[in-house]
């Protein structure tokens, strides 16, 4: 359940005398003109937690790392635990005998803080998407506007993108098996195929905890756009010419050999879609995938007359010699 | 050696310890011929053995009944007299840059400045493989290398690769073939 300014979901885990506690909280809600709802959802923003609960450390780690929990009450913490730097020390302590006025005060303070945060948050534009194609289109629009700092989230998983440094961040605790391979990235993207939202962020958001690992952002963008079966360019017509401004780092991208051929041709001379097909004999699907990826990664130039300066080299091989060279080197040639 | 076999020739060039010898060994179908000797200035160049003439390897090209000849040029400028000799009639040039050291970019810049005239003279296509780099930790930026090459009027692809991986070296070779195809076909 989503929290709004007057509406807070609460999860209570293994607290002693929970019923009495719930009654106190509900009474506080009435006094403060706020609605507190007890639920079983992990999306709850307020947590009452017994330090003896099997979930205690797990929940508190989650709260500390991604801020999904905005307030945690823990039942009595000893002085020794505090001085030992216990995980519980950062959160308010509570007992079932807590005075209603004290509880009200804590909750009120928390609500005020949350409202301020919500107001600040609402100032940051959010773009929702319901498919990976929509995610790609929205990202393209934002990147084209020069926005470099973004997050993609579906509530459960979040990717932080810092495009001016060509990196993205993932919570390594949550993505412990992420190895930056294309398979891994595609699995990560699959989590967003049912939707989520993109948020624009300020640069200082990237002061992330150490457990956030960084990876190459262009690889993520390339694989995302590659999955689109339609053109990312809406106004594509047959007479559009496409060129490439500079080579992507295919050493890191680990893509297929035909992209090298496409890139080499389009960096040399801008071509229309039909010219690319006839010159290189590559399927339209592959060409569209390449154009989409190049576009999202900001390598593609289109719809303008490009001045080119064809390079002349001395060594010459015929198309057949090149083809046979590739076959001899076992380079896949999936058209 | 006849004209036919000379046709398929690629050179590997780069500063000392950029990975030329390893790259050739990764893809060669024959045991590479190496002319490494114990370096008299091991400390200065950062490795015990160094190539003084050239490395040589071959990849069989069964569909062409031929061989792709791979020459690794010595990295030290005092052996630069070999560069021009070995750069004649090449299909393409694979430049390598070691990104593992703090002064990697400057060392590569110096090498490329010295070597660029050879590439321009040979008129061959090229590619730069950046080796021994860990993308994020080392602050690797493809842009740094692209800018450095542009200063020498070299507009060639820059890829992050591992020269120990055969597929990565083949990627560099395929990049040369793709450029030749784009220009001539």
PDB file of N, CA and C in Angstrom, chain A residues 165-167 180 213-217 246-252 254-255 257-258 260-261 264-266 268-269 279-280 311-332, chain B residues 7-8 59-64 68 89-92 119 121-126 135-137 140 142-143 146 155-162 166 168 170-171 173-175 177-185:
ATOM      1  N   UNK A 165      29.198   9.577 -16.337  1.00  0.00           N
ATOM      2  CA  UNK A 165      30.364   8.736 -16.048  1.00  0.00           C
ATOM      3  C   UNK A 165      30.213   7.354 -16.685  1.00  0.00           C
ATOM      4  N   UNK A 166      29.140   7.164 -17.440  1.00  0.00           N
ATOM      5  CA  UNK A 166      28.877   5.891 -18.099  1.00  0.00           C
ATOM      6  C   UNK A 166      28.843   4.721 -17.115  1.00  0.00           C
ATOM      7  N   UNK A 167      28.182   4.923 -15.975  1.00  0.00           N
ATOM      8  CA  UNK A 167      28.070   3.830 -15.011  1.00  0.00           C
ATOM      9  C   UNK A 167      26.645   3.711 -14.463  1.00  0.00           C
ATOM     10  N   UNK A 180      27.671  -8.805 -14.596  1.00  0.00           N
ATOM     11  CA  UNK A 180      27.883  -7.861 -15.679  1.00  0.00           C
ATOM     12  C   UNK A 180      27.872  -8.508 -17.066  1.00  0.00           C
ATOM     13  N   UNK A 213      27.441  -1.484  -6.226  1.00  0.00           N
ATOM     14  CA  UNK A 213      28.520  -1.747  -7.180  1.00  0.00           C
ATOM     15  C   UNK A 213      28.231  -1.015  -8.486  1.00  0.00           C
ATOM     16  N   UNK A 214      29.291  -0.590  -9.150  1.00  0.00           N
ATOM     17  CA  UNK A 214      29.086   0.132 -10.401  1.00  0.00           C
ATOM     18  C   UNK A 214      29.453  -0.719 -11.611  1.00  0.00           C
ATOM     19  N   UNK A 215      28.725  -0.503 -12.682  1.00  0.00           N
ATOM     20  CA  UNK A 215      28.925  -1.249 -13.933  1.00  0.00           C
ATOM     21  C   UNK A 215      28.776  -0.280 -15.102  1.00  0.00           C
ATOM     22  N   UNK A 216      29.087  -0.789 -16.303  1.00  0.00           N
ATOM     23  CA  UNK A 216      29.076   0.084 -17.474  1.00  0.00           C
ATOM     24  C   UNK A 216      27.646   0.352 -17.967  1.00  0.00           C
ATOM     25  N   UNK A 217      27.273   1.615 -17.963  1.00  0.00           N
ATOM     26  CA  UNK A 217      25.883   1.968 -18.299  1.00  0.00           C
ATOM     27  C   UNK A 217      25.552   1.730 -19.767  1.00  0.00           C
ATOM     28  N   UNK A 246      30.608   8.046 -33.640  1.00  0.00           N
ATOM     29  CA  UNK A 246      31.844   7.412 -33.191  1.00  0.00           C
ATOM     30  C   UNK A 246      31.564   5.964 -32.799  1.00  0.00           C
ATOM     31  N   UNK A 247      32.602   5.205 -32.757  1.00  0.00           N
ATOM     32  CA  UNK A 247      32.441   3.767 -32.469  1.00  0.00           C
ATOM     33  C   UNK A 247      32.065   3.525 -31.009  1.00  0.00           C
ATOM     34  N   UNK A 248      31.040   2.716 -30.769  1.00  0.00           N
ATOM     35  CA  UNK A 248      30.813   2.250 -29.390  1.00  0.00           C
ATOM     36  C   UNK A 248      31.959   1.312 -28.988  1.00  0.00           C
ATOM     37  N   UNK A 249      32.126   1.102 -27.708  1.00  0.00           N
ATOM     38  CA  UNK A 249      33.176   0.196 -27.243  1.00  0.00           C
ATOM     39  C   UNK A 249      32.673  -1.249 -27.356  1.00  0.00           C
ATOM     40  N   UNK A 250      32.855  -1.818 -28.539  1.00  0.00           N
ATOM     41  CA  UNK A 250      32.371  -3.184 -28.753  1.00  0.00           C
ATOM     42  C   UNK A 250      33.159  -4.211 -27.938  1.00  0.00           C
ATOM     43  N   UNK A 251      34.319  -3.812 -27.460  1.00  0.00           N
ATOM     44  CA  UNK A 251      35.067  -4.721 -26.590  1.00  0.00           C
ATOM     45  C   UNK A 251      34.314  -4.962 -25.295  1.00  0.00           C
ATOM     46  N   UNK A 252      33.660  -3.936 -24.789  1.00  0.00           N
ATOM     47  CA  UNK A 252      32.886  -4.086 -23.566  1.00  0.00           C
ATOM     48  C   UNK A 252      31.472  -4.565 -23.849  1.00  0.00           C
ATOM     49  N   UNK A 254      30.311  -6.651 -26.083  1.00  0.00           N
ATOM     50  CA  UNK A 254      30.206  -8.089 -26.396  1.00  0.00           C
ATOM     51  C   UNK A 254      28.959  -8.378 -27.231  1.00  0.00           C
ATOM     52  N   UNK A 255      28.830  -7.664 -28.322  1.00  0.00           N
ATOM     53  CA  UNK A 255      27.663  -7.873 -29.165  1.00  0.00           C
ATOM     54  C   UNK A 255      28.046  -8.718 -30.373  1.00  0.00           C
ATOM     55  N   UNK A 257      28.923  -9.813 -34.386  1.00  0.00           N
ATOM     56  CA  UNK A 257      29.839  -9.298 -35.402  1.00  0.00           C
ATOM     57  C   UNK A 257      29.185  -8.370 -36.428  1.00  0.00           C
ATOM     58  N   UNK A 258      27.897  -8.617 -36.743  1.00  0.00           N
ATOM     59  CA  UNK A 258      27.267  -7.765 -37.756  1.00  0.00           C
ATOM     60  C   UNK A 258      27.223  -6.298 -37.339  1.00  0.00           C
ATOM     61  N   UNK A 260      29.617  -4.691 -35.982  1.00  0.00           N
ATOM     62  CA  UNK A 260      30.889  -4.099 -36.399  1.00  0.00           C
ATOM     63  C   UNK A 260      30.782  -3.638 -37.844  1.00  0.00           C
ATOM     64  N   UNK A 261      30.183  -4.484 -38.672  1.00  0.00           N
ATOM     65  CA  UNK A 261      30.044  -4.168 -40.103  1.00  0.00           C
ATOM     66  C   UNK A 261      29.133  -2.953 -40.282  1.00  0.00           C
ATOM     67  N   UNK A 264      31.038   0.156 -39.068  1.00  0.00           N
ATOM     68  CA  UNK A 264      32.111   0.544 -39.992  1.00  0.00           C
ATOM     69  C   UNK A 264      31.531   1.224 -41.229  1.00  0.00           C
ATOM     70  N   UNK A 265      30.408   0.725 -41.724  1.00  0.00           N
ATOM     71  CA  UNK A 265      29.793   1.309 -42.920  1.00  0.00           C
ATOM     72  C   UNK A 265      29.188   2.674 -42.638  1.00  0.00           C
ATOM     73  N   UNK A 266      28.450   2.762 -41.525  1.00  0.00           N
ATOM     74  CA  UNK A 266      27.726   4.013 -41.252  1.00  0.00           C
ATOM     75  C   UNK A 266      28.642   5.126 -40.751  1.00  0.00           C
ATOM     76  N   UNK A 268      31.505   5.519 -42.122  1.00  0.00           N
ATOM     77  CA  UNK A 268      32.154   5.888 -43.375  1.00  0.00           C
ATOM     78  C   UNK A 268      31.218   6.725 -44.256  1.00  0.00           C
ATOM     79  N   UNK A 269      30.003   6.246 -44.435  1.00  0.00           N
ATOM     80  CA  UNK A 269      29.023   6.928 -45.293  1.00  0.00           C
ATOM     81  C   UNK A 269      27.620   6.744 -44.720  1.00  0.00           C
ATOM     82  N   UNK A 279      23.552  -3.204 -49.126  1.00  0.00           N
ATOM     83  CA  UNK A 279      25.021  -3.195 -49.091  1.00  0.00           C
ATOM     84  C   UNK A 279      25.563  -4.317 -48.201  1.00  0.00           C
ATOM     85  N   UNK A 280      24.934  -4.487 -47.055  1.00  0.00           N
ATOM     86  CA  UNK A 280      25.526  -5.415 -46.077  1.00  0.00           C
ATOM     87  C   UNK A 280      24.799  -6.750 -45.957  1.00  0.00           C
ATOM     88  N   UNK A 311      37.542   7.429 -46.359  1.00  0.00           N
ATOM     89  CA  UNK A 311      38.963   7.138 -46.185  1.00  0.00           C
ATOM     90  C   UNK A 311      39.446   6.200 -47.291  1.00  0.00           C
ATOM     91  N   UNK A 312      40.602   6.479 -47.791  1.00  0.00           N
ATOM     92  CA  UNK A 312      41.166   5.573 -48.793  1.00  0.00           C
ATOM     93  C   UNK A 312      42.314   4.795 -48.186  1.00  0.00           C
ATOM     94  N   UNK A 313      42.226   3.513 -48.263  1.00  0.00           N
ATOM     95  CA  UNK A 313      43.327   2.716 -47.749  1.00  0.00           C
ATOM     96  C   UNK A 313      43.998   2.001 -48.910  1.00  0.00           C
ATOM     97  N   UNK A 314      45.199   1.559 -48.666  1.00  0.00           N
ATOM     98  CA  UNK A 314      45.963   0.933 -49.741  1.00  0.00           C
ATOM     99  C   UNK A 314      45.566  -0.534 -49.897  1.00  0.00           C
ATOM    100  N   UNK A 315      45.513  -1.238 -48.801  1.00  0.00           N
ATOM    101  CA  UNK A 315      45.215  -2.664 -48.886  1.00  0.00           C
ATOM    102  C   UNK A 315      43.761  -2.881 -49.292  1.00  0.00           C
ATOM    103  N   UNK A 316      43.539  -3.785 -50.202  1.00  0.00           N
ATOM    104  CA  UNK A 316      42.184  -4.039 -50.658  1.00  0.00           C
ATOM    105  C   UNK A 316      41.891  -5.526 -50.654  1.00  0.00           C
ATOM    106  N   UNK A 317      40.735  -5.853 -50.125  1.00  0.00           N
ATOM    107  CA  UNK A 317      40.267  -7.228 -50.200  1.00  0.00           C
ATOM    108  C   UNK A 317      38.893  -7.191 -50.847  1.00  0.00           C
ATOM    109  N   UNK A 318      38.572  -8.214 -51.608  1.00  0.00           N
ATOM    110  CA  UNK A 318      37.241  -8.282 -52.193  1.00  0.00           C
ATOM    111  C   UNK A 318      36.248  -8.727 -51.121  1.00  0.00           C
ATOM    112  N   UNK A 319      34.939  -8.541 -51.402  1.00  0.00           N
ATOM    113  CA  UNK A 319      33.923  -8.981 -50.457  1.00  0.00           C
ATOM    114  C   UNK A 319      34.054 -10.476 -50.161  1.00  0.00           C
ATOM    115  N   UNK A 320      34.370 -11.231 -51.227  1.00  0.00           N
ATOM    116  CA  UNK A 320      34.473 -12.688 -51.051  1.00  0.00           C
ATOM    117  C   UNK A 320      35.673 -13.051 -50.168  1.00  0.00           C
ATOM    118  N   UNK A 321      36.753 -12.332 -50.374  1.00  0.00           N
ATOM    119  CA  UNK A 321      37.942 -12.595 -49.540  1.00  0.00           C
ATOM    120  C   UNK A 321      37.653 -12.266 -48.074  1.00  0.00           C
ATOM    121  N   UNK A 322      36.940 -11.181 -47.861  1.00  0.00           N
ATOM    122  CA  UNK A 322      36.605 -10.807 -46.473  1.00  0.00           C
ATOM    123  C   UNK A 322      35.690 -11.867 -45.852  1.00  0.00           C
ATOM    124  N   UNK A 323      34.704 -12.292 -46.653  1.00  0.00           N
ATOM    125  CA  UNK A 323      33.774 -13.315 -46.173  1.00  0.00           C
ATOM    126  C   UNK A 323      34.519 -14.598 -45.807  1.00  0.00           C
ATOM    127  N   UNK A 324      35.437 -14.993 -46.667  1.00  0.00           N
ATOM    128  CA  UNK A 324      36.194 -16.226 -46.409  1.00  0.00           C
ATOM    129  C   UNK A 324      37.174 -16.065 -45.246  1.00  0.00           C
ATOM    130  N   UNK A 325      37.652 -14.869 -45.104  1.00  0.00           N
ATOM    131  CA  UNK A 325      38.520 -14.588 -43.960  1.00  0.00           C
ATOM    132  C   UNK A 325      37.718 -14.779 -42.671  1.00  0.00           C
ATOM    133  N   UNK A 326      36.521 -14.224 -42.655  1.00  0.00           N
ATOM    134  CA  UNK A 326      35.653 -14.348 -41.466  1.00  0.00           C
ATOM    135  C   UNK A 326      35.310 -15.805 -41.203  1.00  0.00           C
ATOM    136  N   UNK A 327      34.990 -16.517 -42.255  1.00  0.00           N
ATOM    137  CA  UNK A 327      34.633 -17.943 -42.067  1.00  0.00           C
ATOM    138  C   UNK A 327      35.835 -18.712 -41.518  1.00  0.00           C
ATOM    139  N   UNK A 328      37.009 -18.386 -42.013  1.00  0.00           N
ATOM    140  CA  UNK A 328      38.220 -19.067 -41.523  1.00  0.00           C
ATOM    141  C   UNK A 328      38.483 -18.752 -40.049  1.00  0.00           C
ATOM    142  N   UNK A 329      38.086 -17.561 -39.639  1.00  0.00           N
ATOM    143  CA  UNK A 329      38.315 -17.155 -38.240  1.00  0.00           C
ATOM    144  C   UNK A 329      37.153 -17.564 -37.326  1.00  0.00           C
ATOM    145  N   UNK A 330      36.221 -18.318 -37.907  1.00  0.00           N
ATOM    146  CA  UNK A 330      35.040 -18.773 -37.140  1.00  0.00           C
ATOM    147  C   UNK A 330      34.230 -17.625 -36.565  1.00  0.00           C
ATOM    148  N   UNK A 331      34.151 -16.561 -37.326  1.00  0.00           N
ATOM    149  CA  UNK A 331      33.325 -15.434 -36.870  1.00  0.00           C
ATOM    150  C   UNK A 331      31.907 -15.694 -37.337  1.00  0.00           C
ATOM    151  N   UNK A 332      30.994 -15.733 -36.384  1.00  0.00           N
ATOM    152  CA  UNK A 332      29.582 -16.010 -36.695  1.00  0.00           C
ATOM    153  C   UNK A 332      29.056 -14.959 -37.653  1.00  0.00           C
TER     154      UNK A 332
ATOM    155  N   UNK B   7      49.601 -10.975 -48.746  1.00  0.00           N
ATOM    156  CA  UNK B   7      48.395 -10.164 -48.783  1.00  0.00           C
ATOM    157  C   UNK B   7      47.714 -10.048 -47.424  1.00  0.00           C
ATOM    158  N   UNK B   8      47.806 -11.100 -46.644  1.00  0.00           N
ATOM    159  CA  UNK B   8      47.091 -11.114 -45.365  1.00  0.00           C
ATOM    160  C   UNK B   8      48.068 -10.892 -44.214  1.00  0.00           C
ATOM    161  N   UNK B  59      47.611 -17.274 -38.395  1.00  0.00           N
ATOM    162  CA  UNK B  59      46.302 -17.919 -38.278  1.00  0.00           C
ATOM    163  C   UNK B  59      46.005 -18.549 -39.635  1.00  0.00           C
ATOM    164  N   UNK B  60      45.675 -19.822 -39.622  1.00  0.00           N
ATOM    165  CA  UNK B  60      45.362 -20.489 -40.893  1.00  0.00           C
ATOM    166  C   UNK B  60      44.034 -19.972 -41.418  1.00  0.00           C
ATOM    167  N   UNK B  61      43.986 -19.756 -42.718  1.00  0.00           N
ATOM    168  CA  UNK B  61      42.752 -19.296 -43.366  1.00  0.00           C
ATOM    169  C   UNK B  61      42.333 -20.375 -44.371  1.00  0.00           C
ATOM    170  N   UNK B  62      41.714 -21.454 -43.909  1.00  0.00           N
ATOM    171  CA  UNK B  62      41.425 -22.580 -44.809  1.00  0.00           C
ATOM    172  C   UNK B  62      40.535 -22.208 -45.991  1.00  0.00           C
ATOM    173  N   UNK B  63      39.616 -21.285 -45.805  1.00  0.00           N
ATOM    174  CA  UNK B  63      38.717 -20.930 -46.916  1.00  0.00           C
ATOM    175  C   UNK B  63      39.424 -20.093 -47.974  1.00  0.00           C
ATOM    176  N   UNK B  64      40.609 -19.625 -47.671  1.00  0.00           N
ATOM    177  CA  UNK B  64      41.388 -18.843 -48.639  1.00  0.00           C
ATOM    178  C   UNK B  64      42.681 -19.565 -49.001  1.00  0.00           C
ATOM    179  N   UNK B  68      47.001 -15.820 -42.255  1.00  0.00           N
ATOM    180  CA  UNK B  68      47.012 -14.417 -41.816  1.00  0.00           C
ATOM    181  C   UNK B  68      48.272 -14.251 -40.981  1.00  0.00           C
ATOM    182  N   UNK B  89      52.673  -2.932 -46.682  1.00  0.00           N
ATOM    183  CA  UNK B  89      51.634  -3.816 -47.221  1.00  0.00           C
ATOM    184  C   UNK B  89      50.806  -4.526 -46.154  1.00  0.00           C
ATOM    185  N   UNK B  90      50.433  -3.812 -45.161  1.00  0.00           N
ATOM    186  CA  UNK B  90      49.594  -4.445 -44.130  1.00  0.00           C
ATOM    187  C   UNK B  90      48.118  -4.207 -44.419  1.00  0.00           C
ATOM    188  N   UNK B  91      47.303  -5.176 -43.998  1.00  0.00           N
ATOM    189  CA  UNK B  91      45.850  -5.006 -44.090  1.00  0.00           C
ATOM    190  C   UNK B  91      45.380  -3.993 -43.057  1.00  0.00           C
ATOM    191  N   UNK B  92      45.988  -4.055 -41.913  1.00  0.00           N
ATOM    192  CA  UNK B  92      45.548  -3.160 -40.852  1.00  0.00           C
ATOM    193  C   UNK B  92      46.491  -3.176 -39.670  1.00  0.00           C
ATOM    194  N   UNK B 119      51.306   4.828 -39.483  1.00  0.00           N
ATOM    195  CA  UNK B 119      49.945   4.438 -39.885  1.00  0.00           C
ATOM    196  C   UNK B 119      49.492   5.287 -41.074  1.00  0.00           C
ATOM    197  N   UNK B 121      51.312   6.708 -43.278  1.00  0.00           N
ATOM    198  CA  UNK B 121      52.070   6.350 -44.480  1.00  0.00           C
ATOM    199  C   UNK B 121      51.565   5.030 -45.080  1.00  0.00           C
ATOM    200  N   UNK B 122      51.270   4.077 -44.186  1.00  0.00           N
ATOM    201  CA  UNK B 122      50.825   2.770 -44.689  1.00  0.00           C
ATOM    202  C   UNK B 122      49.389   2.848 -45.205  1.00  0.00           C
ATOM    203  N   UNK B 123      48.644   3.847 -44.758  1.00  0.00           N
ATOM    204  CA  UNK B 123      47.254   3.996 -45.204  1.00  0.00           C
ATOM    205  C   UNK B 123      46.361   2.854 -44.776  1.00  0.00           C
ATOM    206  N   UNK B 124      46.745   2.168 -43.730  1.00  0.00           N
ATOM    207  CA  UNK B 124      45.957   1.006 -43.307  1.00  0.00           C
ATOM    208  C   UNK B 124      44.862   1.405 -42.327  1.00  0.00           C
ATOM    209  N   UNK B 125      43.872   0.530 -42.222  1.00  0.00           N
ATOM    210  CA  UNK B 125      42.835   0.746 -41.209  1.00  0.00           C
ATOM    211  C   UNK B 125      43.404   0.355 -39.849  1.00  0.00           C
ATOM    212  N   UNK B 126      42.744   0.784 -38.783  1.00  0.00           N
ATOM    213  CA  UNK B 126      43.297   0.492 -37.464  1.00  0.00           C
ATOM    214  C   UNK B 126      42.245   0.368 -36.381  1.00  0.00           C
ATOM    215  N   UNK B 135      37.288  -1.243 -15.970  1.00  0.00           N
ATOM    216  CA  UNK B 135      36.498  -0.093 -16.404  1.00  0.00           C
ATOM    217  C   UNK B 135      36.281   0.975 -15.334  1.00  0.00           C
ATOM    218  N   UNK B 136      35.732   0.562 -14.220  1.00  0.00           N
ATOM    219  CA  UNK B 136      35.300   1.560 -13.254  1.00  0.00           C
ATOM    220  C   UNK B 136      36.432   1.988 -12.319  1.00  0.00           C
ATOM    221  N   UNK B 137      37.112   0.989 -11.755  1.00  0.00           N
ATOM    222  CA  UNK B 137      38.122   1.296 -10.738  1.00  0.00           C
ATOM    223  C   UNK B 137      39.223   2.202 -11.275  1.00  0.00           C
ATOM    224  N   UNK B 140      38.695   4.373 -16.354  1.00  0.00           N
ATOM    225  CA  UNK B 140      38.859   4.209 -17.792  1.00  0.00           C
ATOM    226  C   UNK B 140      37.811   5.015 -18.534  1.00  0.00           C
ATOM    227  N   UNK B 142      36.817   5.805 -22.550  1.00  0.00           N
ATOM    228  CA  UNK B 142      37.095   5.616 -23.974  1.00  0.00           C
ATOM    229  C   UNK B 142      37.380   6.970 -24.621  1.00  0.00           C
ATOM    230  N   UNK B 143      36.744   7.991 -24.063  1.00  0.00           N
ATOM    231  CA  UNK B 143      36.867   9.337 -24.617  1.00  0.00           C
ATOM    232  C   UNK B 143      38.316   9.830 -24.565  1.00  0.00           C
ATOM    233  N   UNK B 146      40.043   8.269 -27.421  1.00  0.00           N
ATOM    234  CA  UNK B 146      39.566   8.804 -28.706  1.00  0.00           C
ATOM    235  C   UNK B 146      40.141  10.209 -28.947  1.00  0.00           C
ATOM    236  N   UNK B 155      41.204   8.441 -36.531  1.00  0.00           N
ATOM    237  CA  UNK B 155      39.806   8.275 -36.101  1.00  0.00           C
ATOM    238  C   UNK B 155      39.459   6.790 -36.171  1.00  0.00           C
ATOM    239  N   UNK B 156      39.966   6.066 -35.222  1.00  0.00           N
ATOM    240  CA  UNK B 156      39.803   4.611 -35.252  1.00  0.00           C
ATOM    241  C   UNK B 156      39.038   4.157 -34.004  1.00  0.00           C
ATOM    242  N   UNK B 157      38.425   2.966 -34.070  1.00  0.00           N
ATOM    243  CA  UNK B 157      37.673   2.475 -32.901  1.00  0.00           C
ATOM    244  C   UNK B 157      38.579   2.218 -31.699  1.00  0.00           C
ATOM    245  N   UNK B 158      38.012   2.382 -30.523  1.00  0.00           N
ATOM    246  CA  UNK B 158      38.736   2.076 -29.282  1.00  0.00           C
ATOM    247  C   UNK B 158      37.909   1.071 -28.492  1.00  0.00           C
ATOM    248  N   UNK B 159      38.469  -0.081 -28.229  1.00  0.00           N
ATOM    249  CA  UNK B 159      37.745  -1.122 -27.506  1.00  0.00           C
ATOM    250  C   UNK B 159      38.527  -1.550 -26.264  1.00  0.00           C
ATOM    251  N   UNK B 160      37.805  -1.821 -25.219  1.00  0.00           N
ATOM    252  CA  UNK B 160      38.429  -2.395 -24.026  1.00  0.00           C
ATOM    253  C   UNK B 160      38.478  -3.915 -24.212  1.00  0.00           C
ATOM    254  N   UNK B 161      39.659  -4.474 -24.144  1.00  0.00           N
ATOM    255  CA  UNK B 161      39.783  -5.909 -24.403  1.00  0.00           C
ATOM    256  C   UNK B 161      40.740  -6.591 -23.408  1.00  0.00           C
ATOM    257  N   UNK B 162      40.699  -7.907 -23.452  1.00  0.00           N
ATOM    258  CA  UNK B 162      41.650  -8.711 -22.686  1.00  0.00           C
ATOM    259  C   UNK B 162      42.442  -9.522 -23.710  1.00  0.00           C
ATOM    260  N   UNK B 166      41.129 -15.131 -26.686  1.00  0.00           N
ATOM    261  CA  UNK B 166      41.191 -15.265 -28.145  1.00  0.00           C
ATOM    262  C   UNK B 166      40.073 -14.456 -28.824  1.00  0.00           C
ATOM    263  N   UNK B 168      38.572 -11.826 -27.945  1.00  0.00           N
ATOM    264  CA  UNK B 168      38.802 -10.377 -27.925  1.00  0.00           C
ATOM    265  C   UNK B 168      39.779  -9.960 -29.025  1.00  0.00           C
ATOM    266  N   UNK B 170      40.309 -11.667 -31.788  1.00  0.00           N
ATOM    267  CA  UNK B 170      39.579 -11.874 -33.056  1.00  0.00           C
ATOM    268  C   UNK B 170      38.649 -10.679 -33.317  1.00  0.00           C
ATOM    269  N   UNK B 171      38.065 -10.139 -32.255  1.00  0.00           N
ATOM    270  CA  UNK B 171      37.200  -8.959 -32.407  1.00  0.00           C
ATOM    271  C   UNK B 171      37.985  -7.809 -33.053  1.00  0.00           C
ATOM    272  N   UNK B 173      40.610  -8.068 -34.973  1.00  0.00           N
ATOM    273  CA  UNK B 173      40.886  -8.409 -36.382  1.00  0.00           C
ATOM    274  C   UNK B 173      39.622  -8.192 -37.222  1.00  0.00           C
ATOM    275  N   UNK B 174      38.480  -8.618 -36.671  1.00  0.00           N
ATOM    276  CA  UNK B 174      37.215  -8.450 -37.409  1.00  0.00           C
ATOM    277  C   UNK B 174      36.882  -6.968 -37.603  1.00  0.00           C
ATOM    278  N   UNK B 175      37.294  -6.151 -36.670  1.00  0.00           N
ATOM    279  CA  UNK B 175      37.057  -4.711 -36.809  1.00  0.00           C
ATOM    280  C   UNK B 175      37.837  -4.155 -37.998  1.00  0.00           C
ATOM    281  N   UNK B 177      38.669  -5.962 -40.640  1.00  0.00           N
ATOM    282  CA  UNK B 177      37.994  -6.488 -41.832  1.00  0.00           C
ATOM    283  C   UNK B 177      36.729  -5.673 -42.131  1.00  0.00           C
ATOM    284  N   UNK B 178      35.992  -5.326 -41.087  1.00  0.00           N
ATOM    285  CA  UNK B 178      34.751  -4.557 -41.272  1.00  0.00           C
ATOM    286  C   UNK B 178      35.034  -3.189 -41.886  1.00  0.00           C
ATOM    287  N   UNK B 179      36.132  -2.595 -41.463  1.00  0.00           N
ATOM    288  CA  UNK B 179      36.475  -1.276 -42.014  1.00  0.00           C
ATOM    289  C   UNK B 179      36.905  -1.393 -43.476  1.00  0.00           C
ATOM    290  N   UNK B 180      37.667  -2.445 -43.777  1.00  0.00           N
ATOM    291  CA  UNK B 180      38.081  -2.640 -45.178  1.00  0.00           C
ATOM    292  C   UNK B 180      36.838  -2.876 -46.043  1.00  0.00           C
ATOM    293  N   UNK B 181      35.925  -3.678 -45.529  1.00  0.00           N
ATOM    294  CA  UNK B 181      34.681  -3.960 -46.256  1.00  0.00           C
ATOM    295  C   UNK B 181      33.897  -2.661 -46.509  1.00  0.00           C
ATOM    296  N   UNK B 182      33.826  -1.840 -45.476  1.00  0.00           N
ATOM    297  CA  UNK B 182      33.055  -0.594 -45.599  1.00  0.00           C
ATOM    298  C   UNK B 182      33.676   0.348 -46.620  1.00  0.00           C
ATOM    299  N   UNK B 183      34.996   0.325 -46.711  1.00  0.00           N
ATOM    300  CA  UNK B 183      35.679   1.262 -47.602  1.00  0.00           C
ATOM    301  C   UNK B 183      35.711   0.759 -49.043  1.00  0.00           C
ATOM    302  N   UNK B 184      35.959  -0.527 -49.188  1.00  0.00           N
ATOM    303  CA  UNK B 184      36.218  -1.032 -50.540  1.00  0.00           C
ATOM    304  C   UNK B 184      35.082  -1.786 -51.200  1.00  0.00           C
ATOM    305  N   UNK B 185      34.084  -2.192 -50.427  1.00  0.00           N
ATOM    306  CA  UNK B 185      33.071  -3.063 -51.043  1.00  0.00           C
ATOM    307  C   UNK B 185      31.768  -2.304 -51.298  1.00  0.00           C
TER     308      UNK B 185
END
